[in-house]
Coordinates of C-alpha atoms in Angstrom, one line a residue:
Chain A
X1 CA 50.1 -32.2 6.8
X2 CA 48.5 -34.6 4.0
X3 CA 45.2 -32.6 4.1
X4 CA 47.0 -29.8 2.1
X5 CA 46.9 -32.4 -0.6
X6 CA 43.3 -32.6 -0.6
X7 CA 42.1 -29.8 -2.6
X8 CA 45.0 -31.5 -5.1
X9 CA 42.7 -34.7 -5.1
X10 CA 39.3 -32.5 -5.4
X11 CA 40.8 -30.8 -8.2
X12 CA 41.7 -34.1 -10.2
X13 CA 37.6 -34.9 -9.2
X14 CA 36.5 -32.0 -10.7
X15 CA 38.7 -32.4 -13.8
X16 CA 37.4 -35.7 -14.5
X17 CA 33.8 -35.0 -14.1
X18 CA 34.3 -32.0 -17.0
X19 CA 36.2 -34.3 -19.1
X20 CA 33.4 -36.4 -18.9
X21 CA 30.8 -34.3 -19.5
X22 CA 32.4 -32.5 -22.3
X23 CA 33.0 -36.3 -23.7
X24 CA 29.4 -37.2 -23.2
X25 CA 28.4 -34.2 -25.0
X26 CA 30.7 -34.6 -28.4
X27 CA 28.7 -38.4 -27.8
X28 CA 25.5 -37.2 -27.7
X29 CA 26.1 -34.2 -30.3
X30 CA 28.3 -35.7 -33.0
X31 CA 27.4 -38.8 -35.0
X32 CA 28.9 -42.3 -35.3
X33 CA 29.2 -43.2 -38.7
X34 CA 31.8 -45.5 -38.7
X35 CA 33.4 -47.8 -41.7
X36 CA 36.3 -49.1 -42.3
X37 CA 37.9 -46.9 -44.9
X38 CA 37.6 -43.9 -41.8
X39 CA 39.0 -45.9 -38.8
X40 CA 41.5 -47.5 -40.6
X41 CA 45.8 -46.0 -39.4
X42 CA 46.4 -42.8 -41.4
X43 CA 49.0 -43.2 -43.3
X44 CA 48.5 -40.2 -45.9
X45 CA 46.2 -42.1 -47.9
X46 CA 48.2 -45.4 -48.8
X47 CA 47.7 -48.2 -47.4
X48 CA 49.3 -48.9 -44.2
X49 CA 52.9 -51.0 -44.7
X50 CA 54.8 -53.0 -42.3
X51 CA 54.2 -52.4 -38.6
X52 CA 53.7 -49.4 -37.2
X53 CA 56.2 -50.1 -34.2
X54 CA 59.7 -49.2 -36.3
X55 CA 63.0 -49.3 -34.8
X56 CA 63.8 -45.9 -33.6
X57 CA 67.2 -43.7 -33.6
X58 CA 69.1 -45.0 -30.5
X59 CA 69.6 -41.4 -29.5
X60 CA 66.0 -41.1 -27.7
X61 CA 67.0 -43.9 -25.4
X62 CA 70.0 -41.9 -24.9
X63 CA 68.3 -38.6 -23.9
X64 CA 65.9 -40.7 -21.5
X65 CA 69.0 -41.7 -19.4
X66 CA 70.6 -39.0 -19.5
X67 CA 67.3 -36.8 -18.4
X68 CA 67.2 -39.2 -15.4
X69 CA 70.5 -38.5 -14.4
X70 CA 70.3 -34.8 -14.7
X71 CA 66.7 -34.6 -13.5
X72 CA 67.9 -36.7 -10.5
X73 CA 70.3 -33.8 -9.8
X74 CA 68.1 -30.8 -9.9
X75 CA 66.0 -32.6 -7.2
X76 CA 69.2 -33.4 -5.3
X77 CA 69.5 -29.7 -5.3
X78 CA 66.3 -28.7 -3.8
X79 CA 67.4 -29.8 -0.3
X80 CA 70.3 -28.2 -0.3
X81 CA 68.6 -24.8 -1.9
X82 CA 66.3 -25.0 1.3
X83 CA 69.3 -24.9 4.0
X84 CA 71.4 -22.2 2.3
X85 CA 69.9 -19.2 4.0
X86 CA 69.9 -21.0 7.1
X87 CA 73.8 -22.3 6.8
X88 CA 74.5 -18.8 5.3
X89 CA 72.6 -17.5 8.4
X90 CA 74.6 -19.6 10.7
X91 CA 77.9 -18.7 9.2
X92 CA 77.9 -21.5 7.3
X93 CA 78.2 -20.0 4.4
X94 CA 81.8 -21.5 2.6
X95 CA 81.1 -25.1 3.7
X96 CA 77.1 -24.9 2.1
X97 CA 78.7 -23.8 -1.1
X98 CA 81.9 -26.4 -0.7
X99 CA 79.5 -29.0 -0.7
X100 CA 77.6 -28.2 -3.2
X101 CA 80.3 -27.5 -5.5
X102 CA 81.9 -31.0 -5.2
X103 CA 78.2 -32.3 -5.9
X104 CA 78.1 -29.9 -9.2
X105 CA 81.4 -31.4 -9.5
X106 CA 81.6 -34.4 -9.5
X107 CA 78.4 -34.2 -12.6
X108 CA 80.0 -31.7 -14.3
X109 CA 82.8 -34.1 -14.7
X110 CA 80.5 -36.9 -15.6
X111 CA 79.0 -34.3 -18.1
X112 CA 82.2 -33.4 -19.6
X113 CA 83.0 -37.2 -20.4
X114 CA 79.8 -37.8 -22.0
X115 CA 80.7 -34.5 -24.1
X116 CA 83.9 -35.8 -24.8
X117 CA 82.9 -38.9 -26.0
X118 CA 80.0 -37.1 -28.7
X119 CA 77.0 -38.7 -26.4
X120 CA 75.6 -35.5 -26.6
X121 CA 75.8 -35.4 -30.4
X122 CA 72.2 -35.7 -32.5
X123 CA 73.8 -37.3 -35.8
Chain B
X1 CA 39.8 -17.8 1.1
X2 CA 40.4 -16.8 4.5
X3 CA 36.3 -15.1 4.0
X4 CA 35.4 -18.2 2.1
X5 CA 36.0 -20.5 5.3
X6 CA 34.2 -17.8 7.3
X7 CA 31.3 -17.9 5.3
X8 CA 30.9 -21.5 4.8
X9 CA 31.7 -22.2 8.8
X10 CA 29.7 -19.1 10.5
X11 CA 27.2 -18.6 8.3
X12 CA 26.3 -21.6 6.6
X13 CA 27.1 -23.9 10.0
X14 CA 29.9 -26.3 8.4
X15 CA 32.5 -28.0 10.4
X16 CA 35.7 -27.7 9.5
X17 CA 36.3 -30.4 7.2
X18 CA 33.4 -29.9 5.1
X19 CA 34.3 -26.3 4.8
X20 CA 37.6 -27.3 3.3
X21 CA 36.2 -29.5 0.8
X22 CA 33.2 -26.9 -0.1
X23 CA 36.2 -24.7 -1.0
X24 CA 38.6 -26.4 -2.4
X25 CA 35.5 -27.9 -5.2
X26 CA 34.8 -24.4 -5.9
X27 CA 38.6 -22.8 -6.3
X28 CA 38.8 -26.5 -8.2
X29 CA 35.7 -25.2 -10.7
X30 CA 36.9 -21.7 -10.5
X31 CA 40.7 -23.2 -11.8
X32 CA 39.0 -25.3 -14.4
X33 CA 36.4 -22.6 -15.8
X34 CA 39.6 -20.0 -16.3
X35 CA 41.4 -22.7 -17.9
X36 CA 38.8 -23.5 -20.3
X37 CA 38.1 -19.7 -21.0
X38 CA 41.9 -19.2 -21.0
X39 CA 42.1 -22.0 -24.2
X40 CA 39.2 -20.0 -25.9
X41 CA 40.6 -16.3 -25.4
X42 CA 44.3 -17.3 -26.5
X43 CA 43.1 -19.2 -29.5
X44 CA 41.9 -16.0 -30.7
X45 CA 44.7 -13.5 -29.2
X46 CA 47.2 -16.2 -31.1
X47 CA 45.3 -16.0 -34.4
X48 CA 44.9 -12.2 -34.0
X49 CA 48.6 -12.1 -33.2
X50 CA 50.0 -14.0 -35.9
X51 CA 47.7 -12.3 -38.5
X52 CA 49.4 -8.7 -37.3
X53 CA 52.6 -10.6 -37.1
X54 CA 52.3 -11.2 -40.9
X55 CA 50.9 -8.0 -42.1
X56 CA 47.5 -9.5 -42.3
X57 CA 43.9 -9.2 -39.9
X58 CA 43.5 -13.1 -39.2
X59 CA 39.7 -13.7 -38.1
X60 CA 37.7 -11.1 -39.0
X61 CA 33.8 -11.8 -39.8
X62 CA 32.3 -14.2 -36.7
X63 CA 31.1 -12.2 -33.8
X64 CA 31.8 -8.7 -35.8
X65 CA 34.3 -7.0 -33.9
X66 CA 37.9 -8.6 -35.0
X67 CA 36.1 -11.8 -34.8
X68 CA 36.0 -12.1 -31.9
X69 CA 33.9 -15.0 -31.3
X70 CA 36.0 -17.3 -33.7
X71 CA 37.4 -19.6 -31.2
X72 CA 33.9 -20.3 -29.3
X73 CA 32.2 -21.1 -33.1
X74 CA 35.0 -23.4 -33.3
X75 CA 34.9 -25.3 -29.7
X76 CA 30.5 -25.6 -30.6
X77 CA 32.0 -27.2 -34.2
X78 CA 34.0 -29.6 -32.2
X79 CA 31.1 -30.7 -30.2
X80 CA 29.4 -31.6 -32.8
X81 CA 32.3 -34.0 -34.4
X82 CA 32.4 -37.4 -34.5
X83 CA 34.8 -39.4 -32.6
X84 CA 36.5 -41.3 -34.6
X85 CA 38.8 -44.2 -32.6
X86 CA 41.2 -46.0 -35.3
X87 CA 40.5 -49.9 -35.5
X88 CA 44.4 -50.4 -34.7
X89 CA 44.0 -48.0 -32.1
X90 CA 45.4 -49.1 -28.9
X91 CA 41.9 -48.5 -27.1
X92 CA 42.1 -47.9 -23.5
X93 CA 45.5 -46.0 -24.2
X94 CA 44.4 -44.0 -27.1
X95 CA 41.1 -43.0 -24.9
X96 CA 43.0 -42.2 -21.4
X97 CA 46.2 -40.5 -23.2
X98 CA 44.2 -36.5 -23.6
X99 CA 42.8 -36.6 -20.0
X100 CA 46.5 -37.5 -18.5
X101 CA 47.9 -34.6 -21.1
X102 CA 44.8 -32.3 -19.4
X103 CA 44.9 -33.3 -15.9
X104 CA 48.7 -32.4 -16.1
X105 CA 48.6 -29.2 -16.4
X106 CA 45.4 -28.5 -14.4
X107 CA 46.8 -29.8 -11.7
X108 CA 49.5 -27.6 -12.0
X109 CA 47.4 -24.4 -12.0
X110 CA 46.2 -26.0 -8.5
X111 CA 49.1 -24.2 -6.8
X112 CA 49.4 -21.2 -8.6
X113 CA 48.6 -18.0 -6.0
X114 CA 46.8 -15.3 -8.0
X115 CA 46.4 -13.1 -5.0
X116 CA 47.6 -13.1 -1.3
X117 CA 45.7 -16.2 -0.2
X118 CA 43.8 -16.8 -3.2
X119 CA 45.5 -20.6 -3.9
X120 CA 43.4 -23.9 -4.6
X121 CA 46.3 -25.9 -2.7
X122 CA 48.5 -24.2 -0.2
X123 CA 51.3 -26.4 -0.7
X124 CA 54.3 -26.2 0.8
X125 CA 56.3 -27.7 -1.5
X126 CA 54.5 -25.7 -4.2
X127 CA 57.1 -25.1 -6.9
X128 CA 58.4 -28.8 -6.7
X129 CA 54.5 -30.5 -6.8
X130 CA 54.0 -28.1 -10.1
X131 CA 57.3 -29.3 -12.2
X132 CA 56.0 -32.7 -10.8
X133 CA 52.9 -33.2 -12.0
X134 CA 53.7 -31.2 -15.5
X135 CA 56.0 -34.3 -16.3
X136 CA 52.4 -36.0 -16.6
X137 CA 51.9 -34.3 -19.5
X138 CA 55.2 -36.0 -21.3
X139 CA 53.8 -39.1 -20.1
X140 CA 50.5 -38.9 -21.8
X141 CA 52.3 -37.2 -25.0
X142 CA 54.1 -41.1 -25.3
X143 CA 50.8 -42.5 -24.5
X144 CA 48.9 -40.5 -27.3
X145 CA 51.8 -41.4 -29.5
X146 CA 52.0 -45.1 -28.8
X147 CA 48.3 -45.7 -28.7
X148 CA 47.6 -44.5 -31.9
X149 CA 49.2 -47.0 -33.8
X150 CA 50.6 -44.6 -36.5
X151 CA 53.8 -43.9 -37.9
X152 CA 53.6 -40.2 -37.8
X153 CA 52.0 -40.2 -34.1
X154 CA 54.8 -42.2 -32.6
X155 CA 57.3 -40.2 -34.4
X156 CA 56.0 -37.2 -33.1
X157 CA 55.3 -38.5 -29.6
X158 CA 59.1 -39.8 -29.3
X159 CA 60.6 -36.1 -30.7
X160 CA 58.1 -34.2 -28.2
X161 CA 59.4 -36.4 -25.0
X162 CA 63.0 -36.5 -25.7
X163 CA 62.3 -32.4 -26.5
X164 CA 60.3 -32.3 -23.0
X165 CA 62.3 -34.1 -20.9
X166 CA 65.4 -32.6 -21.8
X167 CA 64.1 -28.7 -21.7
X168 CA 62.9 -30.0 -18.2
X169 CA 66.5 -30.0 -17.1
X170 CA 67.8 -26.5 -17.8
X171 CA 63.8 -25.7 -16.5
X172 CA 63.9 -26.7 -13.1
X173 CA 68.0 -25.5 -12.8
X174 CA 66.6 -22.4 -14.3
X175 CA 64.3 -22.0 -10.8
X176 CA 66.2 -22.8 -8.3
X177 CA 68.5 -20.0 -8.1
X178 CA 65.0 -17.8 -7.0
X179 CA 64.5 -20.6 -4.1
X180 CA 67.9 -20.0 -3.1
X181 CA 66.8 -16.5 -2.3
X182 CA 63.8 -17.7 -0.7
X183 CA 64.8 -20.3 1.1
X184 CA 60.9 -21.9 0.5
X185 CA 59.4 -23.7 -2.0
X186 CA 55.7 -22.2 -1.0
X187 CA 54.6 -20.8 -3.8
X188 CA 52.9 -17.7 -1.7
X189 CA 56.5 -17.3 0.0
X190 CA 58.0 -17.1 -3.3
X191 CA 55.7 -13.8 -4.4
X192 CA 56.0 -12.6 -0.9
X193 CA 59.8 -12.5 -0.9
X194 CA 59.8 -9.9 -4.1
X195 CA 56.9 -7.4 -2.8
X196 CA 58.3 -3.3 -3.5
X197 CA 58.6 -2.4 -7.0
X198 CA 60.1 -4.0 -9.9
X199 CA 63.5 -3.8 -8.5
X200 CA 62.7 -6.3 -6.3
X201 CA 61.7 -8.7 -8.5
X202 CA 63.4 -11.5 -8.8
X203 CA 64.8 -11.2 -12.9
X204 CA 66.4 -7.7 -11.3
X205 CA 68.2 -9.3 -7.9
X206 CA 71.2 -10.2 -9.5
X207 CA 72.6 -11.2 -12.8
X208 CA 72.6 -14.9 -12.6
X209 CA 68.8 -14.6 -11.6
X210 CA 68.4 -12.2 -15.0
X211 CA 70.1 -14.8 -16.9
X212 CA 67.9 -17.8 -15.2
X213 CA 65.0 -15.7 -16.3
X214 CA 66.0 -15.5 -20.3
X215 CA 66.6 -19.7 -19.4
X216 CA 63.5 -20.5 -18.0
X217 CA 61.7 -18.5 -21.1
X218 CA 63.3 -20.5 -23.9
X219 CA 63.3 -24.0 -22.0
X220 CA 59.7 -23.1 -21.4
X221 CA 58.8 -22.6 -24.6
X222 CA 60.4 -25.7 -25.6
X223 CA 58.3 -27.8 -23.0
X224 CA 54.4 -26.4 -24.6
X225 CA 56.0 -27.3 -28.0
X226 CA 55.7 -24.2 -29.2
X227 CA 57.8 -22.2 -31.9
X228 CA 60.3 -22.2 -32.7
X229 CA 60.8 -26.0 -31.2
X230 CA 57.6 -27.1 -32.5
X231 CA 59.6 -30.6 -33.6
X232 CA 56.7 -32.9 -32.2
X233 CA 54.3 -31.2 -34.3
X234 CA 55.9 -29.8 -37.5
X235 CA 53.3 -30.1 -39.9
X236 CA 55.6 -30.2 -43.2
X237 CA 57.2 -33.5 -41.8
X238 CA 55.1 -35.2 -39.6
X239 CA 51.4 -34.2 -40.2
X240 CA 50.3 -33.3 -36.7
X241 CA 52.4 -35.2 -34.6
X242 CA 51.3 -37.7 -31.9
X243 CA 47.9 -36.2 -31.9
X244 CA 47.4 -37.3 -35.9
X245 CA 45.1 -39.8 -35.2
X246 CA 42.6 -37.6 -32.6
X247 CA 39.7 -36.0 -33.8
X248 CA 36.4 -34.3 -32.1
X249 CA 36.7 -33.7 -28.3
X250 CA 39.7 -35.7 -27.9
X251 CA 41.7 -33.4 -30.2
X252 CA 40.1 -30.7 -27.7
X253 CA 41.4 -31.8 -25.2
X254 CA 45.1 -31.6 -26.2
X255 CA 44.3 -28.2 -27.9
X256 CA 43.4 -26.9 -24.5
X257 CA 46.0 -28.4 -22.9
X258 CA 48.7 -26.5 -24.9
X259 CA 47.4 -23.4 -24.2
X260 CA 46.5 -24.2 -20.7
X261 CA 50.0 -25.1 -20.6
X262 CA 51.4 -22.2 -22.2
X263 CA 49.6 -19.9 -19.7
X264 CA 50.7 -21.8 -17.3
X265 CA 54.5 -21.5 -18.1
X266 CA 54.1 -17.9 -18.1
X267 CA 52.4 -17.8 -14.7
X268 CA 55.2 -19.2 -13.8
X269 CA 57.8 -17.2 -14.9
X270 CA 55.1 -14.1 -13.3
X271 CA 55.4 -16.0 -10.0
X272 CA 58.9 -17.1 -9.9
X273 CA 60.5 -13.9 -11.4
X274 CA 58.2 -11.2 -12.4
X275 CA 56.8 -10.3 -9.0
X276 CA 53.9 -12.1 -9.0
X277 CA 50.8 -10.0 -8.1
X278 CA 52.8 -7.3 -6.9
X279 CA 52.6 -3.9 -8.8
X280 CA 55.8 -2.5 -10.7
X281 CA 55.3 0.6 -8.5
X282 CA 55.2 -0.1 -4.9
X283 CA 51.9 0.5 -2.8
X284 CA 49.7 0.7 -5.8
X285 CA 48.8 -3.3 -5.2
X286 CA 44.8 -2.6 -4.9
X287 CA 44.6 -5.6 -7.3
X288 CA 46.7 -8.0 -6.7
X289 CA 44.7 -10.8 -9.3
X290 CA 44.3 -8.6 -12.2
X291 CA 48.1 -7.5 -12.1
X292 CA 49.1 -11.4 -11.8
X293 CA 46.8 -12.1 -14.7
X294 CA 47.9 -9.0 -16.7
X295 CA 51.7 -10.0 -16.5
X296 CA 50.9 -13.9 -17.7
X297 CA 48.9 -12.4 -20.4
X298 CA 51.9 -10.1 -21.3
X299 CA 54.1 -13.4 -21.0
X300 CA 51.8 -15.1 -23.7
X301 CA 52.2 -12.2 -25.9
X302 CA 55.4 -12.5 -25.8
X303 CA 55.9 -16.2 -26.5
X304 CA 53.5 -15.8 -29.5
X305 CA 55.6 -13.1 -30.7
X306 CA 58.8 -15.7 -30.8
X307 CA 56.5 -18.6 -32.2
X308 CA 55.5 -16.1 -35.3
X309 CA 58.8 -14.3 -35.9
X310 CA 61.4 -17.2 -35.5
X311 CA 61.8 -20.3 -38.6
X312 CA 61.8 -23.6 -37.0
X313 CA 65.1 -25.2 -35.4
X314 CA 66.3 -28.4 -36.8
X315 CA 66.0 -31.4 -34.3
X316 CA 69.9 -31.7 -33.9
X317 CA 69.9 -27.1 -32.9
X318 CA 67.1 -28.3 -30.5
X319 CA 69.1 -30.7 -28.6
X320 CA 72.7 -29.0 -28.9
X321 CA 71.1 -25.7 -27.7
X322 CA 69.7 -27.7 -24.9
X323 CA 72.6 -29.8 -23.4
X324 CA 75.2 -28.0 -24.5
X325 CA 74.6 -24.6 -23.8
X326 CA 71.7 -24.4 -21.4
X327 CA 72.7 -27.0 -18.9
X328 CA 75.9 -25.8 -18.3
X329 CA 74.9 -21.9 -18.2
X330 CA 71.8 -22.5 -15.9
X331 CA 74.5 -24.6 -13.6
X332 CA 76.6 -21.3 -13.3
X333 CA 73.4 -19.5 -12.6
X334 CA 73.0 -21.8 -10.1
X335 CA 76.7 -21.6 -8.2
X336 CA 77.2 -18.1 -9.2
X337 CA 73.4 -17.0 -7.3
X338 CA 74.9 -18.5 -4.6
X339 CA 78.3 -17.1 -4.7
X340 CA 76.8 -13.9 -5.0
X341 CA 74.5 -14.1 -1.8
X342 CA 77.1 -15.1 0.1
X343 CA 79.4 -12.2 -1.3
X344 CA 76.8 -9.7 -1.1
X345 CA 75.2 -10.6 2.8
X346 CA 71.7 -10.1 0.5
X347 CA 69.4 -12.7 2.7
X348 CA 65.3 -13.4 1.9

């Protein structure tokens, strides 16, 4: 079963080693001429002011919790993807889609309140 | 593969195990030598496209013919650059951030079947491993962003995950309708299940899969940052986005990652919905890898023509088309597919 995976791990190996040798060559090829002026934040030219860490619009943290709960769902639905042709096979068929309607359902309504209450608005 | 083994077992004496990892380092080289010639080919299709796009030839002088050896002139220049890491520069961050954003989306093409057999990894939870490990790339997209200790960067590094992770959503909802069909995840099944002519491709099963199709292409555009959703990178506001900062072979890196990624979406959309390597016309499938390739490359084309012909969407369009329209019409694709197998008794 978990030998499948190792041409996944072989791959990551091989990646590395090109990303290393393409690194070592931009080392060996380009030059190092470094001063301050060059490795100092970019800022278009001014000098850098305050930190660089600002406070940021609330509504990113927003998205990320909301991506984990909706992300969480599609991989709910993957399982239950899998059985349908066998539950539709087996006659199955009403109670497969019951289910999963009441677990589209029951987000849908969670989605709707969110909606409702302009969670989803980017203002 | 199947003559791969054979060769490496019969003829060169291996056991079985070193067979396996004799082939799976050469399909692994194979992946990442296409991928690097992929970045260099679409560089110059992109350049060529946009020029026609715009009534003008783009890159016309190196190499002669439609300059054609533009974007390898450009990858030598880029060897030759220096590497320059910025004093506030969060180091081992700012250093690791382009391999994650590569190794993302070269693992990825790990699973991708060009022809029957022909996969570096078999999986059989193929389509779920891919949308997995792509979510590396969002991670090393923060990374870049963070590391580089610039205003610009993290802007553009916080607009292009809250842009990825959301376009993920209606993504993945956008592919599961197909699995319903299939009832696997393999990524081989998946091709299998739509052999015999275009109208058994999956975008032409049934409606909701045709609209899943139209879905997946504009969510997928949205996660390479691509344009029309180009926020992370828009040039006019943010100067380059979370890669500001990168220069030399580091800035390579995430340039080949984008397109690496962008022919990856499309392979995606060619093995989840366009047939894979099957022909349009049934039993003319004498090459199964040059069809598959054809279609992605047609796929590109396609998303190039929307990056050069549609203005920029606003940040707050990005997200309302997102949650508020694709969500909910990707979850009727979903209920509706299913609805409709059951109505119809269509099965595999």
């Amino acid at each position: 079963m978990l030998e499948k995976y190792l041409p996944v791990l072989l791959v990551l190996a091989v990646a590395m080693i090109f990303a290393a040798v393409f690194l070592g060559l931009s080392f060996w090829l380009g030059p190092r001429r470094p001063n301050a002026q060059k490795n100092s934040t970019y800022e278009c030219g001014i000098p850098v002011r305050g930190s660089t860490h600002i406070r940021f619009f609330v509504r990113f943290f927003l998205v990320a919790i909301f991506f984990l709960l909706f992300d969480l769902e599609a991989v709910f639905l993957y399982p239950w993807v899998l059985l349908f042709q066998p539950m539709l096979a087996a006659g199955q068929g009403i109670f497969a889609l019951a289910e999963m309607g009441v677990f589209v359902l029951v987000l849908v309504v969670g989605f709707v309140y969110v909606w409702r209450k302009g969670g989803l608005e980017w203002q | 593969m199947e003559a791969m083994y054979a060769f490496f077992m019969d003829t060169a004496g291996m056991d079985e195990m070193a067979a396996h990892i004799t082939v799976a380092v050469i399909m692994a080289t194979i992946m990442f030598i296409v991928m690097a010639l992929c970045a260099i080919i679409f560089t110059w299709m992109e350049r060529k496209v946009a020029g026609f796009l715009q009534s003008r030839y783009g890159p016309m002088r190196t190499g002669r013919w439609h300059g054609w050896a533009q974007a390898v002139a450009d990858m030598l220049k880029i060897l030759g650059k220096e590497d320059i890491i910025p004093a506030e520069a969060d180091k081992p961050y700012f250093i690791f951030a382009p391999l994650l954003v590569l190794l993302g989306s070269l693992l990825a093409w790990a699973a991708i079947p060009w022809a029957p057999g022909f996969v570096a990894a078999d999986l059989d939870l193929g389509l779920f491993y891919i949308f997995a490990v792509t979510s590396l790339v969002v991670l090393g997209i923060l990374m870049a962003g963070w590391a580089s200790n610039n205003k610009w960067a993290l802007y553009g590094a916080a607009r292009g995950a809250a842009q990825m992770v959301s376009y993920e959503i209606p993504l993945l909802l956008a592919t599961i309708p197909v699995v319903l069909y299939t009832g696997s995840l393999n990524t081989q099944d998946i091709v299998i299940a739509q052999q015999g002519g275009v109208l058994n491709w999956f975008v032409f099963r049934d409606p909701f899969l045709f609209i899943a199709f139209w879905m997946y292409f504009i969510a997928s555009i949205a996660e390479t940052n691509r344009g029309p959703f180009d926020m992370p990178e828009t040039e006019s506001e943010l100067v380059a986005g979370y890669h500001t900062e990168y220069t030399g072979m580091r800035f390579a890196f995430f340039f080949l990652a984008e397109y690496a990624n962008l022919f990856l979406v499309s392979m995606i959309a060619v093995m989840v919905f366009l047939g894979g390597w099957w022909s349009p016309i049934p039993g003319l499938d004498f090459a199964p890898a040059a069809c598959f390739v054809v279609k992605g490359v047609l796929m590109v084309f396609l998303n190039m023509w929307v990056r050069w012909t549609l203005p920029r969407v606003r940040v707050d369009q990005l997200m309302h088309l997102c949650w508020k329209v694709m969500i909910p019409v990707t979850l009727v694709c979903v209920v509706g597919a299913g609805i409709w197998m059951m109505a119809s008794g269509a099965v595999g």
